XYZ file of C-alpha atoms in Angstrom:
584
model
C 95.056 100.751 84.175
C 93.950 103.478 81.787
C 94.156 106.926 83.361
C 91.843 109.845 82.620
C 92.895 113.021 80.902
C 91.149 115.259 83.393
C 87.801 116.591 84.594
C 85.709 119.729 84.265
C 82.900 120.873 86.554
C 80.647 123.758 87.459
C 79.052 124.636 90.799
C 75.473 124.746 92.007
C 74.271 126.166 95.305
C 72.078 123.827 97.338
C 68.570 125.286 97.909
C 66.431 124.686 100.940
C 63.296 122.537 100.883
C 60.506 124.259 98.962
C 56.707 124.204 99.097
C 55.415 120.711 98.334
C 51.980 119.296 97.674
C 50.122 116.358 99.165
C 50.973 112.936 97.807
C 48.163 110.584 96.896
C 49.650 107.183 96.152
C 51.281 106.042 99.435
C 49.574 103.137 101.156
C 47.118 104.675 103.565
C 48.101 104.276 107.181
C 45.977 105.890 109.906
C 49.055 106.123 112.117
C 50.263 109.142 110.155
C 48.331 112.393 109.675
C 47.658 113.893 106.257
C 50.354 116.298 105.159
C 49.053 119.884 104.935
C 49.125 121.412 101.468
C 51.618 124.186 100.667
C 53.919 123.560 103.601
C 57.624 122.847 103.471
C 58.622 119.215 103.932
C 61.879 119.109 105.906
C 61.654 115.781 107.750
C 60.005 112.382 107.578
C 57.636 113.359 110.380
C 54.608 112.456 108.235
C 55.713 108.907 107.701
C 57.694 107.040 105.093
C 56.582 105.228 101.971
C 58.958 102.412 101.144
C 61.782 103.271 98.750
C 64.797 101.269 97.685
C 68.224 101.374 96.036
C 69.497 104.255 98.129
C 73.063 105.433 97.976
C 74.381 106.020 101.495
C 77.498 106.991 103.415
C 78.592 107.662 107.013
C 80.790 110.740 107.383
C 81.409 113.456 109.973
C 79.031 111.863 112.528
C 76.184 111.783 110.030
C 74.408 109.148 107.994
C 73.669 110.615 104.547
C 71.406 109.108 101.885
C 70.534 109.974 98.295
C 67.837 108.543 96.075
C 64.764 109.382 98.159
C 62.557 111.037 95.551
C 59.220 112.777 95.663
C 56.549 110.123 95.305
C 58.355 108.001 97.884
C 57.828 110.506 100.688
C 54.487 110.790 102.453
C 53.170 114.282 101.812
C 55.165 115.037 98.647
C 53.364 114.640 95.342
C 56.192 116.061 93.225
C 57.820 112.911 91.891
C 60.510 114.845 90.020
C 62.097 116.071 93.223
C 65.156 114.420 94.738
C 66.221 114.667 98.362
C 69.271 114.217 100.496
C 68.398 112.652 103.849
C 70.630 112.883 106.905
C 70.550 112.021 110.587
C 72.862 112.867 113.476
C 74.969 109.981 114.825
C 76.496 111.780 117.805
C 73.520 111.093 120.096
C 71.055 108.223 120.648
C 67.820 108.353 118.660
C 64.710 106.408 117.700
C 64.768 105.389 114.036
C 60.960 105.280 113.864
C 60.676 108.962 114.820
C 60.484 110.772 111.484
C 61.648 114.064 112.979
C 65.127 112.540 113.347
C 65.447 112.242 109.558
C 66.165 115.627 107.979
C 65.256 116.255 104.328
C 66.981 118.674 101.979
C 65.829 119.234 98.414
C 68.605 119.096 95.818
C 69.071 121.513 92.891
C 67.087 120.797 89.743
C 70.343 120.194 87.847
C 71.024 117.173 90.058
C 69.041 114.511 88.245
C 67.017 111.984 90.167
C 69.047 108.800 89.843
C 68.141 105.699 91.804
C 70.622 102.982 92.682
C 73.745 105.124 92.712
C 76.644 105.012 95.164
C 78.521 107.534 97.305
C 82.252 107.984 97.967
C 84.303 110.534 99.927
C 87.812 111.956 99.829
C 90.436 111.240 102.488
C 89.704 114.439 104.447
C 85.929 113.764 104.548
C 85.221 117.185 103.030
C 83.923 116.146 99.605
C 81.336 113.532 98.659
C 80.777 112.028 95.225
C 77.535 110.573 93.876
C 78.090 108.162 91.001
C 75.945 105.881 88.879
C 72.322 104.860 89.096
C 69.399 104.918 86.704
C 66.857 107.572 85.850
C 63.281 106.554 86.755
C 61.745 108.556 83.906
C 61.420 107.638 80.255
C 65.097 108.171 79.554
C 68.207 109.393 81.320
C 69.971 112.675 80.507
C 72.888 112.705 78.106
C 76.496 112.429 79.154
C 78.344 110.637 81.914
C 78.162 113.433 84.473
C 78.298 112.655 88.163
C 77.925 114.828 91.211
C 80.241 116.280 93.841
C 79.144 117.728 97.189
C 81.226 120.229 99.186
C 80.256 119.372 102.764
C 81.506 122.567 104.413
C 80.019 124.992 101.886
C 76.829 123.016 101.230
C 77.449 123.146 97.477
C 76.837 120.622 94.714
C 78.870 120.460 91.494
C 78.271 118.642 88.223
C 81.497 116.847 87.293
C 82.172 115.800 83.700
C 84.931 113.406 82.699
C 87.024 113.920 79.597
C 87.650 110.192 79.637
C 84.504 108.177 79.035
C 83.484 107.262 82.585
C 80.311 105.370 81.871
C 77.387 105.787 84.216
C 76.560 102.301 85.473
C 73.896 100.840 87.721
C 73.290 97.633 89.679
C 76.963 96.981 90.390
C 78.877 96.548 93.653
C 80.686 99.480 95.246
C 82.921 100.274 98.219
C 84.076 103.592 99.672
C 87.696 103.538 100.952
C 88.558 107.061 102.182
C 91.878 106.009 103.757
C 93.055 105.135 100.241
C 91.086 108.093 98.793
C 89.426 105.593 96.471
C 85.960 104.610 95.378
C 85.536 101.291 93.553
C 82.630 100.136 91.366
C 82.454 96.543 90.124
C 80.129 95.229 87.446
C 76.781 96.725 86.534
C 75.534 97.824 83.149
C 74.460 100.710 80.915
C 71.066 101.158 79.324
C 68.717 103.909 78.218
C 67.848 104.311 81.906
C 71.444 105.258 82.788
C 72.361 107.479 79.827
C 71.083 108.436 76.395
C 74.574 107.929 74.999
C 73.995 104.281 74.108
C 72.646 102.755 70.884
C 68.871 102.629 70.672
C 68.694 98.838 70.419
C 67.236 97.981 73.818
C 70.318 96.105 75.003
C 71.870 96.183 78.458
C 75.628 96.676 78.109
C 77.604 95.239 81.021
C 80.922 96.618 82.230
C 83.911 94.337 81.770
C 86.323 96.344 83.971
C 86.293 97.704 87.514
C 86.116 101.476 87.950
C 88.654 102.930 90.401
C 88.091 106.598 91.232
C 90.647 108.740 93.089
C 88.594 111.030 95.325
C 91.508 113.395 96.006
C 92.477 114.039 92.380
C 89.128 113.260 90.682
C 90.897 110.837 88.330
C 89.097 107.663 87.218
C 90.846 104.563 85.912
C 89.720 101.159 84.733
C 91.032 97.889 86.183
C 90.681 94.491 84.530
C 88.550 91.989 86.470
C 88.490 88.376 85.197
C 85.008 87.499 86.484
C 83.108 90.378 84.858
C 80.501 90.999 83.467
C 78.247 90.697 86.503
C 75.448 92.516 88.299
C 74.840 93.129 92.010
C 77.070 91.099 94.340
C 79.055 92.907 97.024
C 82.603 94.169 97.451
C 84.356 94.824 100.787
C 87.674 96.404 101.712
C 90.031 94.690 104.186
C 93.215 96.546 105.305
C 95.658 93.658 105.118
C 99.398 94.099 104.778
C 100.721 95.427 101.496
C 98.016 98.022 100.860
C 94.828 96.089 101.519
C 92.497 93.933 99.433
C 89.001 93.974 97.984
C 86.805 90.910 98.503
C 83.962 90.331 96.013
C 81.305 87.619 96.029
C 77.769 86.964 94.828
C 76.053 88.513 91.839
C 74.708 87.189 88.574
C 76.467 86.847 85.222
C 74.943 87.373 81.748
C 75.658 85.076 78.820
C 77.444 87.944 77.045
C 78.317 91.584 77.819
C 75.302 92.814 75.804
C 71.917 91.177 76.507
C 68.290 92.128 75.969
C 67.228 91.320 79.550
C 68.731 91.359 83.041
C 66.425 88.552 84.136
C 67.374 84.884 83.996
C 71.111 85.439 84.437
C 73.465 82.798 85.852
C 73.836 82.978 89.636
C 77.474 83.053 90.757
C 78.573 80.425 93.263
C 79.120 81.462 96.878
C 81.680 78.672 97.317
C 84.462 81.130 96.491
C 85.323 84.821 96.654
C 87.443 87.027 94.421
C 90.334 88.833 96.146
C 91.940 91.900 94.592
C 95.471 92.748 95.758
C 95.328 96.534 95.353
C 99.059 97.254 95.496
C 100.011 94.554 92.983
C 96.910 94.821 90.764
C 96.224 91.072 90.921
C 93.032 89.037 91.315
C 92.850 85.652 93.064
C 89.921 83.236 93.445
C 89.847 81.856 96.986
C 87.598 78.918 97.901
C 85.388 79.150 100.989
C 83.953 76.524 103.340
C 80.739 76.288 105.308
C 77.254 77.091 104.063
C 76.095 80.478 102.802
C 72.658 81.531 101.567
C 73.065 82.899 98.015
C 70.953 85.938 97.248
C 70.606 89.025 95.085
C 70.127 92.717 95.919
C 71.601 92.427 99.415
C 74.147 94.452 101.373
C 77.194 93.648 103.505
C 79.325 95.286 106.213
C 82.765 94.284 107.504
C 83.811 94.279 111.174
C 87.263 93.515 112.652
C 87.837 91.580 115.874
C 91.196 92.337 117.466
C 91.095 89.355 119.839
C 90.916 86.766 117.057
C 92.650 88.937 114.435
C 89.845 88.218 112.006
C 87.293 90.079 109.921
C 83.636 89.141 109.574
C 81.576 90.227 106.555
C 77.929 90.361 107.645
C 75.568 89.733 104.701
C 72.029 91.022 105.232
C 68.798 91.177 103.211
C 68.234 90.254 99.602
C 66.136 87.675 97.797
C 66.567 84.284 96.197
C 67.228 85.129 92.550
C 65.479 82.021 91.217
C 62.416 81.834 93.486
C 62.158 85.622 94.193
C 61.589 84.850 97.883
C 62.738 87.775 100.037
C 65.111 86.633 102.785
C 65.744 87.431 106.431
C 68.766 85.093 106.659
C 72.074 86.607 107.812
C 75.221 84.940 106.446
C 78.647 85.728 107.934
C 81.967 85.195 106.145
C 84.974 85.085 108.489
C 88.385 86.002 107.064
C 91.153 84.756 106.892
C 89.601 81.353 107.609
C 87.160 81.941 104.715
C 84.387 80.084 106.536
C 80.662 80.804 106.186
C 78.286 80.888 109.171
C 74.600 81.645 109.708
C 73.594 84.206 112.342
C 70.194 85.061 113.820
C 67.759 86.485 111.242
C 67.226 90.135 110.355
C 64.049 91.636 108.861
C 62.672 90.489 105.530
C 63.809 93.101 103.049
C 65.677 93.270 99.720
C 67.254 96.067 97.604
C 68.906 97.490 100.714
C 72.143 99.342 101.421
C 74.245 98.999 104.583
C 76.331 101.368 106.688
C 78.059 100.283 109.905
C 78.684 102.381 113.019
C 80.463 100.392 115.742
C 78.527 97.167 116.260
C 75.377 98.564 114.621
C 74.626 98.069 110.924
C 72.077 100.441 109.409
C 69.964 98.524 106.868
C 68.585 101.286 104.671
C 65.534 101.367 102.422
C 64.534 98.255 100.547
C 61.363 96.461 99.563
C 59.509 93.552 101.070
C 58.342 91.954 97.830
C 60.216 91.156 94.602
C 57.805 93.380 92.632
C 57.755 96.874 91.204
C 55.348 97.979 93.927
C 57.619 96.611 96.629
C 55.006 95.603 99.198
C 53.616 97.449 102.177
C 55.066 100.591 103.675
C 57.299 100.171 106.696
C 57.699 102.322 109.755
C 61.164 103.765 109.176
C 63.593 104.617 106.416
C 66.083 102.212 108.063
C 66.498 99.720 110.867
C 69.608 98.510 112.711
C 71.009 95.004 112.867
C 73.070 94.805 116.063
C 75.828 92.273 115.354
C 76.593 91.769 119.057
C 72.966 90.974 119.889
C 72.275 89.396 116.483
C 68.957 91.216 116.465
C 67.076 93.880 114.516
C 66.390 97.022 116.574
C 64.929 100.496 116.004
C 67.193 102.563 118.249
C 70.742 103.835 117.776
C 73.341 104.244 120.534
C 76.682 105.908 119.641
C 78.335 104.270 122.667
C 78.075 100.787 121.153
C 81.508 100.830 119.543
C 83.022 97.491 120.616
C 82.485 94.280 118.700
C 82.501 90.646 119.789
C 82.015 87.900 117.180
C 79.435 85.190 117.880
C 80.682 82.307 119.999
C 80.258 79.838 117.135
C 82.533 81.969 114.951
C 85.193 82.248 117.665
C 85.114 78.496 118.300
C 85.451 77.643 114.627
C 88.311 80.002 113.829
C 90.093 78.982 117.025
C 90.110 75.455 115.631
C 91.072 76.586 112.125
C 92.162 80.180 111.585
C 93.106 79.827 107.904
C 91.622 78.026 104.881
C 92.499 74.411 104.187
C 94.152 75.598 100.983
C 95.250 79.065 99.934
C 94.487 80.219 96.398
C 98.102 81.342 96.005
C 101.105 81.919 98.303
C 100.713 85.644 97.632
C 97.228 85.558 99.186
C 98.590 83.837 102.278
C 101.242 86.536 102.628
C 98.586 89.256 102.484
C 96.621 87.818 105.399
C 99.312 86.145 107.499
C 102.174 88.677 107.255
C 103.239 89.835 110.727
C 102.563 93.460 109.893
C 98.957 93.025 108.711
C 96.848 95.763 110.289
C 93.298 95.656 111.605
C 92.193 99.162 110.866
C 92.494 101.624 108.015
C 95.957 101.988 106.549
C 97.525 105.317 107.394
C 100.748 107.177 106.871
C 103.231 107.146 109.756
C 103.143 110.495 111.513
C 106.204 112.327 112.744
C 105.204 111.706 116.357
C 104.758 107.987 115.720
C 108.123 107.766 113.990
C 109.715 109.519 116.947
C 107.998 107.129 119.358
C 109.150 104.099 117.401
C 112.755 105.187 116.967
C 113.189 106.757 120.405
C 111.744 103.640 121.992
C 114.198 101.508 120.042
C 117.118 103.768 120.923
C 116.113 103.677 124.582
C 116.107 99.892 124.598
C 119.550 99.846 123.022
C 120.807 102.494 125.455
C 119.614 100.450 128.429
C 121.337 97.379 127.034
C 124.492 99.392 126.350
C 124.482 100.837 129.863
C 124.174 97.411 131.385
C 126.964 96.144 129.142
C 129.347 98.942 130.125
C 128.432 98.661 133.815
C 129.026 94.929 133.829
C 132.134 95.374 131.689
C 133.686 97.744 134.243
C 132.898 95.396 137.107
C 134.391 92.536 135.166
C 137.520 94.546 134.322
C 138.018 95.456 137.965
C 137.531 91.856 139.020
C 139.889 90.588 136.340
C 142.527 93.190 137.260
C 142.517 91.904 140.811
C 142.677 88.335 139.572
C 145.510 89.172 137.171
C 147.574 90.714 139.934
C 147.280 87.517 141.934
C 147.757 85.174 138.917
C 149.575 87.124 136.192
C 150.701 84.031 134.306
C 147.064 83.393 133.005
C 146.272 86.910 131.738
C 147.353 86.460 128.117
C 145.459 83.205 127.714
C 142.247 84.602 129.202
C 142.627 87.804 127.190
C 142.751 85.790 123.963
C 139.709 83.722 124.889
C 137.608 86.754 125.722
C 138.643 88.731 122.634
C 136.601 86.428 120.397
C 133.605 86.517 122.709
C 133.781 90.300 122.898
C 133.720 90.710 119.130
C 130.828 88.263 118.810
C 128.669 89.951 121.462
C 129.323 93.470 120.220
C 128.525 92.220 116.717
C 125.214 90.892 118.043
C 124.460 94.312 119.487
C 125.191 96.041 116.187
C 123.148 93.472 114.254
C 120.204 94.416 116.449
C 119.972 97.640 114.482
C 119.241 95.782 111.262
C 116.620 93.641 112.969
C 114.863 96.671 114.447
C 114.811 98.631 111.204
C 113.775 95.693 109.025
C 110.919 94.830 111.339
C 109.493 98.342 111.457
C 106.106 98.031 109.652
C 105.571 100.109 106.516
C 102.328 101.556 107.888
C 102.062 100.553 111.559
C 99.035 100.893 113.717
C 99.469 102.437 117.126
C 99.706 98.999 118.718
C 102.759 98.137 116.607
C 104.888 101.115 117.587
C 107.804 100.701 119.989
C 107.409 102.177 123.483
C 108.255 105.802 124.070
C 110.493 107.006 126.895
C 107.766 107.272 129.503
C 106.443 103.796 128.658
C 109.557 101.889 129.747
C 108.875 100.457 133.180
C 110.849 98.414 135.726
C 109.222 95.406 134.107
C 110.967 96.315 130.855
C 114.305 96.461 132.685
C 113.602 93.120 134.279
C 112.862 91.634 130.853
C 116.152 92.984 129.548
C 117.959 91.427 132.495
C 116.195 88.122 131.990
C 117.014 88.164 128.280
C 120.704 87.626 128.971
C 122.178 91.118 128.748
C 124.299 90.635 131.937
C 125.669 87.374 130.575
C 126.574 89.118 127.343
C 128.160 91.978 129.249
C 130.003 89.631 131.596
C 132.037 88.306 128.717
C 133.308 91.774 127.782
C 136.351 92.668 129.844
C 138.194 95.192 127.709
C 137.995 97.631 124.812
C 135.500 99.909 126.546
C 136.223 102.717 124.099
C 135.650 100.384 121.172
C 132.253 99.384 122.602
C 131.324 103.039 123.050
C 132.238 103.754 119.427
C 130.187 100.815 118.205
C 127.141 101.939 120.189
C 127.509 105.527 118.980
C 127.662 104.263 115.409
C 124.505 102.235 115.941
C 122.576 105.185 117.369
C 123.730 107.345 114.467
C 122.429 104.776 111.993
C 119.097 104.631 113.810
C 118.805 108.412 113.534
C 119.544 108.273 109.801
C 116.884 105.597 109.368
C 114.421 107.745 111.242
C 115.158 110.644 108.881
C 114.667 108.324 105.908
C 111.233 107.178 107.148
C 110.204 110.795 107.708
C 111.239 111.767 104.190
C 109.425 108.748 102.766
C 106.166 109.775 104.413
C 106.588 113.503 103.915
C 106.647 114.242 107.638
C 110.245 115.376 107.893
């Protein structure tokens, strides 16, 4: 990786929507009234003319979108204006009701780029708008990108001291839990920046951009399959820091070409997996049948019951025939099998954002042409993955997810691929500590729960050992008084057993500590004090603790010292974990 030297920026206050004029070019639709002249446009209540290549993000119970420009909004004839669109996700709403889509005009210094992407920092307080192309004759100079302070409603122009090229038509993923934004592929041209030679060539990126949204530091990561355009990249929080999964896209014959048409379509018979922690790429073969496409979007959902992820691929068009598709392809991981779900709506050049089991399919066009086809009734629709159906209403209560029956049946029969690309890939997906949700740091409370729960289990075992040991000593004392000639022999036999069992107890410490996950989810933590029930005690009894204790008939003080030593070591390990995570 090549790290940046730093960034500079200046701030711009966000103005409110200003007076706009009537737009003339939208397809006429008698359903919507004519927008009155010289009135502020603050919602999509006058209808929506199709627009595509939005950047979008879900944050703080809102869906935010950039790239909706004047000339794509019914009632606005100022095609130099750029808007931010948002809608509230905390309550149900009808997507076809334009009043639910709020418009805010951006400062003039924020150039109107189409086809950009959005990322956020780990605290969800700052958004970043990167990339895209300028729809005018030429793009502005420089590689500036834009930063939005959510709380203070303020935009900033951010300039990199390291050349952070403005790209378009790549694949991007926002990973706030890693405070990272990734951008794969894409190209530069006169439509993205003036800072390219005036030779009419499209210059493709040959590295992946990794942007730290907490420190504002960009870096470049080698990617063996670049250059490429479009495609999709998804984040999966496996063990070891998570992975990126890339598939699709088209590849030029060289990094600099005079046209982005007629490129080579990448096979969908494999995916590229990026091991983030170890900075390694692997090409993993897939099985089943997918429908290759271009200018589509994808969203990833995790199913806890089957411990699998499904990447739902929606929209797009056949790159060769230009036919716009409604086919939905689903890639299940870690089996790496493709499936076909019920169709969505026919639309390409879309972006996706998932909330629970509902995937917002945003913007897009219905024809593979510059005009894009007829207007449609809403800026977005929802594909409900549980119903496998396109709907026009949002419900925030739909948070649970159930994979289709055909997916469950297939991965129940074969949960992993027939052949792994590399043993390291298998370890990422099969390791016992792989997590389903976003990776997070262990909190102090969680550490306490894990360690206290472990200590409690040991204490219960120790108590049972000592209790049984005392009973056994009393019984043996009585037996010794009646048969003193056998005491030395029995003492010798039990000495060895005592050392072995106490050694097993001490070794338990190492097992507990070594099996503590590096970044556990809440389900992986040991029980806390109030969670230990009579059932837990019964399980301890059934596990053979009395039998272990029954063999211990002396050295009670030695056992106490061993247990005290064990608990002390557990406490030290707890302190170490706290220091490692900065919670102590």
